[in-house]
Amino acid sequence: MKIYSLLFIVLFMTVSYAQNDNNKSDNFNNVAPGANLISVTIGGKFITSGSFSASITERADQFITRIYNQIKEKLGSPLGPEAYSFRDITLKHSNGKEQKIDIAKFHINGDFINNPYLKNDDIIIFPQVDIERNFFSIYGAVNNPGRFFFVDGDKLKDAIEFGGGINKAYENVEKVNVDRLSYDGKHETVISVDVNSDFPLQRGDRLVVEAKETMKKNYWVRVFGEVNNPGWIPITKDN
């Protein structure tokens, strides 16, 4: 009887230790219960590296966001907007095939080619984030002007897409001025291209989508006193 009691205690301690050890290893692996698990490795310039559990129903963006949020929660402090690159990410499969994925583009256009389902033994490699040197910027008649991470192969249509498209408030938008600096930054070349062209960008290009400023503004005047219709009255420019 004592032998059976001793065996029960040893077995209970072994199971408890294994459960505690699994809980520790699952700090960054909070996958939904019952999910079919696979192993995915993270490398490159991410906030951590190593192999993590993922579900076969997880896409790249879901997996990356989950691991990032778990680490951020563990650290208890914000990691900044440029903790890792959303573009030029390399996804390597166990069969040797590679593909580039662009999470930033997926967030803009919803194209799942840039956010595939993960497979067992996939490796995700993040590039270095260097927005000070690897960038293009776009301003003018676009909805979301600003500076964006440049990837080799980017074209004018990509810049306009990141700029949120042409602002519909502007009419007759036809040209884009591409301002390109020399390597030493002392000389510039301005190239005028058609807004619908397939013009290839270079690192550091600064783009201005040309459009005459619209004068369709919210012009109003407020009328007081002994009038039939006091209040706000719409008027024309300079009226």
PDB file of N, CA, C and O in Angstrom, residues 167-219:
ATOM      1  N   ASN A 167      -6.669  62.275 -54.082  1.00  0.00           N
ATOM      2  CA  ASN A 167      -7.782  62.921 -53.388  1.00  0.00           C
ATOM      3  C   ASN A 167      -8.816  63.386 -54.416  1.00  0.00           C
ATOM      4  O   ASN A 167      -8.512  64.148 -55.324  1.00  0.00           O
ATOM      5  N   LYS A 168     -10.047  62.927 -54.279  1.00  0.00           N
ATOM      6  CA  LYS A 168     -11.098  63.209 -55.261  1.00  0.00           C
ATOM      7  C   LYS A 168     -11.531  64.667 -55.275  1.00  0.00           C
ATOM      8  O   LYS A 168     -12.272  65.088 -56.171  1.00  0.00           O
ATOM      9  N   ALA A 169     -11.062  65.440 -54.292  1.00  0.00           N
ATOM     10  CA  ALA A 169     -11.395  66.867 -54.300  1.00  0.00           C
ATOM     11  C   ALA A 169     -10.662  67.606 -55.409  1.00  0.00           C
ATOM     12  O   ALA A 169     -11.063  68.713 -55.796  1.00  0.00           O
ATOM     13  N   TYR A 170      -9.588  66.985 -55.941  1.00  0.00           N
ATOM     14  CA  TYR A 170      -8.791  67.632 -56.988  1.00  0.00           C
ATOM     15  C   TYR A 170      -9.200  67.104 -58.362  1.00  0.00           C
ATOM     16  O   TYR A 170      -9.446  65.913 -58.538  1.00  0.00           O
ATOM     17  N   GLU A 171      -9.229  68.002 -59.321  1.00  0.00           N
ATOM     18  CA  GLU A 171      -9.605  67.654 -60.689  1.00  0.00           C
ATOM     19  C   GLU A 171      -8.387  67.730 -61.606  1.00  0.00           C
ATOM     20  O   GLU A 171      -7.429  68.462 -61.345  1.00  0.00           O
ATOM     21  N   ASN A 172      -8.435  66.977 -62.673  1.00  0.00           N
ATOM     22  CA  ASN A 172      -7.408  67.016 -63.716  1.00  0.00           C
ATOM     23  C   ASN A 172      -6.005  66.743 -63.167  1.00  0.00           C
ATOM     24  O   ASN A 172      -5.037  67.434 -63.509  1.00  0.00           O
ATOM     25  N   VAL A 173      -5.887  65.722 -62.326  1.00  0.00           N
ATOM     26  CA  VAL A 173      -4.580  65.327 -61.795  1.00  0.00           C
ATOM     27  C   VAL A 173      -3.906  64.446 -62.843  1.00  0.00           C
ATOM     28  O   VAL A 173      -4.365  63.332 -63.123  1.00  0.00           O
ATOM     29  N   GLU A 174      -2.813  64.940 -63.417  1.00  0.00           N
ATOM     30  CA  GLU A 174      -2.172  64.238 -64.520  1.00  0.00           C
ATOM     31  C   GLU A 174      -0.690  63.979 -64.311  1.00  0.00           C
ATOM     32  O   GLU A 174      -0.150  63.013 -64.847  1.00  0.00           O
ATOM     33  N   LYS A 175      -0.013  64.828 -63.564  1.00  0.00           N
ATOM     34  CA  LYS A 175       1.440  64.752 -63.470  1.00  0.00           C
ATOM     35  C   LYS A 175       1.926  64.569 -62.034  1.00  0.00           C
ATOM     36  O   LYS A 175       1.280  65.006 -61.073  1.00  0.00           O
ATOM     37  N   VAL A 176       3.073  63.909 -61.926  1.00  0.00           N
ATOM     38  CA  VAL A 176       3.770  63.767 -60.635  1.00  0.00           C
ATOM     39  C   VAL A 176       5.213  64.216 -60.839  1.00  0.00           C
ATOM     40  O   VAL A 176       5.873  63.773 -61.790  1.00  0.00           O
ATOM     41  N   ASN A 177       5.689  65.096 -59.990  1.00  0.00           N
ATOM     42  CA  ASN A 177       7.080  65.508 -60.023  1.00  0.00           C
ATOM     43  C   ASN A 177       7.889  64.635 -59.065  1.00  0.00           C
ATOM     44  O   ASN A 177       7.597  64.587 -57.864  1.00  0.00           O
ATOM     45  N   VAL A 178       8.882  63.946 -59.606  1.00  0.00           N
ATOM     46  CA  VAL A 178       9.757  63.095 -58.806  1.00  0.00           C
ATOM     47  C   VAL A 178      11.057  63.856 -58.575  1.00  0.00           C
ATOM     48  O   VAL A 178      11.821  64.094 -59.512  1.00  0.00           O
ATOM     49  N   ASP A 179      11.295  64.242 -57.341  1.00  0.00           N
ATOM     50  CA  ASP A 179      12.499  64.973 -56.979  1.00  0.00           C
ATOM     51  C   ASP A 179      13.535  63.964 -56.478  1.00  0.00           C
ATOM     52  O   ASP A 179      13.315  63.294 -55.465  1.00  0.00           O
ATOM     53  N   ARG A 180      14.664  63.869 -57.197  1.00  0.00           N
ATOM     54  CA  ARG A 180      15.662  62.839 -56.920  1.00  0.00           C
ATOM     55  C   ARG A 180      17.017  63.489 -56.631  1.00  0.00           C
ATOM     56  O   ARG A 180      17.559  64.218 -57.465  1.00  0.00           O
ATOM     57  N   LEU A 181      17.561  63.230 -55.456  1.00  0.00           N
ATOM     58  CA  LEU A 181      18.846  63.802 -55.055  1.00  0.00           C
ATOM     59  C   LEU A 181      20.006  62.919 -55.502  1.00  0.00           C
ATOM     60  O   LEU A 181      19.873  61.695 -55.621  1.00  0.00           O
ATOM     61  N   SER A 182      21.153  63.557 -55.724  1.00  0.00           N
ATOM     62  CA  SER A 182      22.378  62.803 -55.980  1.00  0.00           C
ATOM     63  C   SER A 182      22.837  62.142 -54.685  1.00  0.00           C
ATOM     64  O   SER A 182      22.335  62.450 -53.593  1.00  0.00           O
ATOM     65  N   TYR A 183      23.817  61.254 -54.797  1.00  0.00           N
ATOM     66  CA  TYR A 183      24.273  60.491 -53.624  1.00  0.00           C
ATOM     67  C   TYR A 183      24.791  61.408 -52.523  1.00  0.00           C
ATOM     68  O   TYR A 183      24.598  61.143 -51.335  1.00  0.00           O
ATOM     69  N   ASP A 184      25.465  62.515 -52.917  1.00  0.00           N
ATOM     70  CA  ASP A 184      26.000  63.443 -51.911  1.00  0.00           C
ATOM     71  C   ASP A 184      24.965  64.448 -51.444  1.00  0.00           C
ATOM     72  O   ASP A 184      25.228  65.276 -50.569  1.00  0.00           O
ATOM     73  N   GLY A 185      23.760  64.396 -52.023  1.00  0.00           N
ATOM     74  CA  GLY A 185      22.673  65.260 -51.581  1.00  0.00           C
ATOM     75  C   GLY A 185      22.780  66.698 -52.044  1.00  0.00           C
ATOM     76  O   GLY A 185      21.966  67.539 -51.655  1.00  0.00           O
ATOM     77  N   LYS A 186      23.755  67.009 -52.904  1.00  0.00           N
ATOM     78  CA  LYS A 186      23.984  68.396 -53.317  1.00  0.00           C
ATOM     79  C   LYS A 186      23.304  68.762 -54.628  1.00  0.00           C
ATOM     80  O   LYS A 186      23.199  69.936 -54.966  1.00  0.00           O
ATOM     81  N   HIS A 187      22.880  67.774 -55.365  1.00  0.00           N
ATOM     82  CA  HIS A 187      22.261  68.038 -56.667  1.00  0.00           C
ATOM     83  C   HIS A 187      20.936  67.283 -56.754  1.00  0.00           C
ATOM     84  O   HIS A 187      20.794  66.188 -56.208  1.00  0.00           O
ATOM     85  N   GLU A 188      19.986  67.896 -57.436  1.00  0.00           N
ATOM     86  CA  GLU A 188      18.685  67.261 -57.586  1.00  0.00           C
ATOM     87  C   GLU A 188      18.253  67.257 -59.039  1.00  0.00           C
ATOM     88  O   GLU A 188      18.619  68.140 -59.819  1.00  0.00           O
ATOM     89  N   THR A 189      17.482  66.231 -59.362  1.00  0.00           N
ATOM     90  CA  THR A 189      16.871  66.124 -60.677  1.00  0.00           C
ATOM     91  C   THR A 189      15.376  65.976 -60.483  1.00  0.00           C
ATOM     92  O   THR A 189      14.921  65.144 -59.692  1.00  0.00           O
ATOM     93  N   VAL A 190      14.606  66.812 -61.177  1.00  0.00           N
ATOM     94  CA  VAL A 190      13.152  66.750 -61.082  1.00  0.00           C
ATOM     95  C   VAL A 190      12.623  66.121 -62.367  1.00  0.00           C
ATOM     96  O   VAL A 190      12.856  66.631 -63.462  1.00  0.00           O
ATOM     97  N   ILE A 191      11.936  65.000 -62.210  1.00  0.00           N
ATOM     98  CA  ILE A 191      11.409  64.246 -63.351  1.00  0.00           C
ATOM     99  C   ILE A 191       9.893  64.332 -63.308  1.00  0.00           C
ATOM    100  O   ILE A 191       9.264  63.948 -62.317  1.00  0.00           O
ATOM    101  N   SER A 192       9.302  64.834 -64.391  1.00  0.00           N
ATOM    102  CA  SER A 192       7.851  64.918 -64.487  1.00  0.00           C
ATOM    103  C   SER A 192       7.324  63.682 -65.213  1.00  0.00           C
ATOM    104  O   SER A 192       7.737  63.399 -66.335  1.00  0.00           O
ATOM    105  N   VAL A 193       6.443  62.943 -64.565  1.00  0.00           N
ATOM    106  CA  VAL A 193       5.929  61.705 -65.145  1.00  0.00           C
ATOM    107  C   VAL A 193       4.406  61.698 -65.085  1.00  0.00           C
ATOM    108  O   VAL A 193       3.791  62.397 -64.266  1.00  0.00           O
ATOM    109  N   ASP A 194       3.819  60.906 -65.957  1.00  0.00           N
ATOM    110  CA  ASP A 194       2.372  60.763 -65.968  1.00  0.00           C
ATOM    111  C   ASP A 194       1.910  60.033 -64.711  1.00  0.00           C
ATOM    112  O   ASP A 194       2.544  59.073 -64.263  1.00  0.00           O
ATOM    113  N   VAL A 195       0.804  60.471 -64.131  1.00  0.00           N
ATOM    114  CA  VAL A 195       0.322  59.914 -62.871  1.00  0.00           C
ATOM    115  C   VAL A 195      -0.039  58.434 -63.001  1.00  0.00           C
ATOM    116  O   VAL A 195      -0.004  57.683 -62.012  1.00  0.00           O
ATOM    117  N   ASN A 196      -0.355  57.979 -64.212  1.00  0.00           N
ATOM    118  CA  ASN A 196      -0.737  56.580 -64.439  1.00  0.00           C
ATOM    119  C   ASN A 196       0.399  55.730 -64.975  1.00  0.00           C
ATOM    120  O   ASN A 196       0.186  54.575 -65.351  1.00  0.00           O
ATOM    121  N   SER A 197       1.611  56.287 -65.025  1.00  0.00           N
ATOM    122  CA  SER A 197       2.738  55.545 -65.586  1.00  0.00           C
ATOM    123  C   SER A 197       3.263  54.502 -64.603  1.00  0.00           C
ATOM    124  O   SER A 197       2.959  54.540 -63.404  1.00  0.00           O
ATOM    125  N   ASP A 198       4.078  53.584 -65.122  1.00  0.00           N
ATOM    126  CA  ASP A 198       4.685  52.520 -64.320  1.00  0.00           C
ATOM    127  C   ASP A 198       6.111  52.915 -63.942  1.00  0.00           C
ATOM    128  O   ASP A 198       7.017  52.092 -63.968  1.00  0.00           O
ATOM    129  N   PHE A 199       6.288  54.147 -63.561  1.00  0.00           N
ATOM    130  CA  PHE A 199       7.617  54.709 -63.315  1.00  0.00           C
ATOM    131  C   PHE A 199       8.281  54.045 -62.103  1.00  0.00           C
ATOM    132  O   PHE A 199       7.701  53.988 -61.016  1.00  0.00           O
ATOM    133  N   PRO A 200       9.515  53.513 -62.277  1.00  0.00           N
ATOM    134  CA  PRO A 200      10.206  52.872 -61.149  1.00  0.00           C
ATOM    135  C   PRO A 200      10.807  53.903 -60.199  1.00  0.00           C
ATOM    136  O   PRO A 200      11.437  54.872 -60.632  1.00  0.00           O
ATOM    137  N   LEU A 201      10.622  53.679 -58.915  1.00  0.00           N
ATOM    138  CA  LEU A 201      11.159  54.594 -57.901  1.00  0.00           C
ATOM    139  C   LEU A 201      12.567  54.180 -57.493  1.00  0.00           C
ATOM    140  O   LEU A 201      12.986  53.040 -57.694  1.00  0.00           O
ATOM    141  N   GLN A 202      13.260  55.136 -56.899  1.00  0.00           N
ATOM    142  CA  GLN A 202      14.551  54.868 -56.296  1.00  0.00           C
ATOM    143  C   GLN A 202      14.506  55.270 -54.830  1.00  0.00           C
ATOM    144  O   GLN A 202      13.671  56.089 -54.414  1.00  0.00           O
ATOM    145  N   ARG A 203      15.395  54.717 -54.090  1.00  0.00           N
ATOM    146  CA  ARG A 203      15.489  55.003 -52.661  1.00  0.00           C
ATOM    147  C   ARG A 203      15.711  56.501 -52.444  1.00  0.00           C
ATOM    148  O   ARG A 203      16.597  57.100 -53.044  1.00  0.00           O
ATOM    149  N   GLY A 204      14.882  57.123 -51.616  1.00  0.00           N
ATOM    150  CA  GLY A 204      15.029  58.546 -51.316  1.00  0.00           C
ATOM    151  C   GLY A 204      14.249  59.473 -52.219  1.00  0.00           C
ATOM    152  O   GLY A 204      14.339  60.699 -52.060  1.00  0.00           O
ATOM    153  N   ASP A 205      13.468  58.931 -53.166  1.00  0.00           N
ATOM    154  CA  ASP A 205      12.671  59.779 -54.045  1.00  0.00           C
ATOM    155  C   ASP A 205      11.623  60.550 -53.244  1.00  0.00           C
ATOM    156  O   ASP A 205      11.021  60.025 -52.301  1.00  0.00           O
ATOM    157  N   ARG A 206      11.403  61.802 -53.682  1.00  0.00           N
ATOM    158  CA  ARG A 206      10.375  62.639 -53.074  1.00  0.00           C
ATOM    159  C   ARG A 206       9.387  63.027 -54.173  1.00  0.00           C
ATOM    160  O   ARG A 206       9.777  63.633 -55.157  1.00  0.00           O
ATOM    161  N   LEU A 207       8.131  62.679 -53.974  1.00  0.00           N
ATOM    162  CA  LEU A 207       7.129  62.838 -55.026  1.00  0.00           C
ATOM    163  C   LEU A 207       6.100  63.895 -54.636  1.00  0.00           C
ATOM    164  O   LEU A 207       5.671  63.958 -53.476  1.00  0.00           O
ATOM    165  N   VAL A 208       5.728  64.706 -55.620  1.00  0.00           N
ATOM    166  CA  VAL A 208       4.655  65.677 -55.430  1.00  0.00           C
ATOM    167  C   VAL A 208       3.632  65.456 -56.533  1.00  0.00           C
ATOM    168  O   VAL A 208       3.941  65.616 -57.723  1.00  0.00           O
ATOM    169  N   VAL A 209       2.433  65.074 -56.144  1.00  0.00           N
ATOM    170  CA  VAL A 209       1.344  64.891 -57.102  1.00  0.00           C
ATOM    171  C   VAL A 209       0.751  66.264 -57.396  1.00  0.00           C
ATOM    172  O   VAL A 209       0.168  66.902 -56.519  1.00  0.00           O
ATOM    173  N   GLU A 210       0.943  66.712 -58.639  1.00  0.00           N
ATOM    174  CA  GLU A 210       0.564  68.072 -59.004  1.00  0.00           C
ATOM    175  C   GLU A 210      -0.944  68.211 -59.175  1.00  0.00           C
ATOM    176  O   GLU A 210      -1.595  67.354 -59.785  1.00  0.00           O
ATOM    177  N   ALA A 211      -1.462  69.312 -58.648  1.00  0.00           N
ATOM    178  CA  ALA A 211      -2.872  69.655 -58.864  1.00  0.00           C
ATOM    179  C   ALA A 211      -3.074  71.096 -58.433  1.00  0.00           C
ATOM    180  O   ALA A 211      -2.498  71.546 -57.434  1.00  0.00           O
ATOM    181  N   LYS A 212      -3.849  71.820 -59.200  1.00  0.00           N
ATOM    182  CA  LYS A 212      -4.197  73.179 -58.819  1.00  0.00           C
ATOM    183  C   LYS A 212      -5.114  73.124 -57.604  1.00  0.00           C
ATOM    184  O   LYS A 212      -6.065  72.343 -57.560  1.00  0.00           O
ATOM    185  N   GLU A 213      -4.801  73.920 -56.610  1.00  0.00           N
ATOM    186  CA  GLU A 213      -5.577  73.888 -55.366  1.00  0.00           C
ATOM    187  C   GLU A 213      -7.048  74.222 -55.639  1.00  0.00           C
ATOM    188  O   GLU A 213      -7.372  75.209 -56.299  1.00  0.00           O
ATOM    189  N   THR A 214      -7.936  73.371 -55.152  1.00  0.00           N
ATOM    190  CA  THR A 214      -9.360  73.607 -55.339  1.00  0.00           C
ATOM    191  C   THR A 214      -9.839  74.773 -54.478  1.00  0.00           C
ATOM    192  O   THR A 214      -9.425  74.925 -53.325  1.00  0.00           O
ATOM    193  N   MET A 215     -10.691  75.595 -55.077  1.00  0.00           N
ATOM    194  CA  MET A 215     -11.270  76.723 -54.351  1.00  0.00           C
ATOM    195  C   MET A 215     -12.673  76.406 -53.851  1.00  0.00           C
ATOM    196  O   MET A 215     -13.411  77.288 -53.417  1.00  0.00           O
ATOM    197  N   LYS A 216     -13.040  75.132 -53.930  1.00  0.00           N
ATOM    198  CA  LYS A 216     -14.323  74.720 -53.365  1.00  0.00           C
ATOM    199  C   LYS A 216     -14.149  74.560 -51.858  1.00  0.00           C
ATOM    200  O   LYS A 216     -13.910  73.477 -51.345  1.00  0.00           O
ATOM    201  N   LYS A 217     -14.256  75.671 -51.175  1.00  0.00           N
ATOM    202  CA  LYS A 217     -14.051  75.694 -49.733  1.00  0.00           C
ATOM    203  C   LYS A 217     -15.380  75.989 -49.024  1.00  0.00           C
ATOM    204  O   LYS A 217     -16.389  76.324 -49.676  1.00  0.00           O
ATOM    205  N   ASN A 218     -15.353  75.915 -47.723  1.00  0.00           N
ATOM    206  CA  ASN A 218     -16.573  76.092 -46.932  1.00  0.00           C
ATOM    207  C   ASN A 218     -16.742  77.565 -46.545  1.00  0.00           C
ATOM    208  O   ASN A 218     -16.517  77.963 -45.409  1.00  0.00           O
ATOM    209  N   TYR A 219     -17.123  78.402 -47.532  1.00  0.00           N
ATOM    210  CA  TYR A 219     -17.279  79.840 -47.305  1.00  0.00           C
ATOM    211  C   TYR A 219     -18.675  80.127 -46.759  1.00  0.00           C
ATOM    212  O   TYR A 219     -19.685  79.767 -47.361  1.00  0.00           O
TER     213      TYR A 219
END
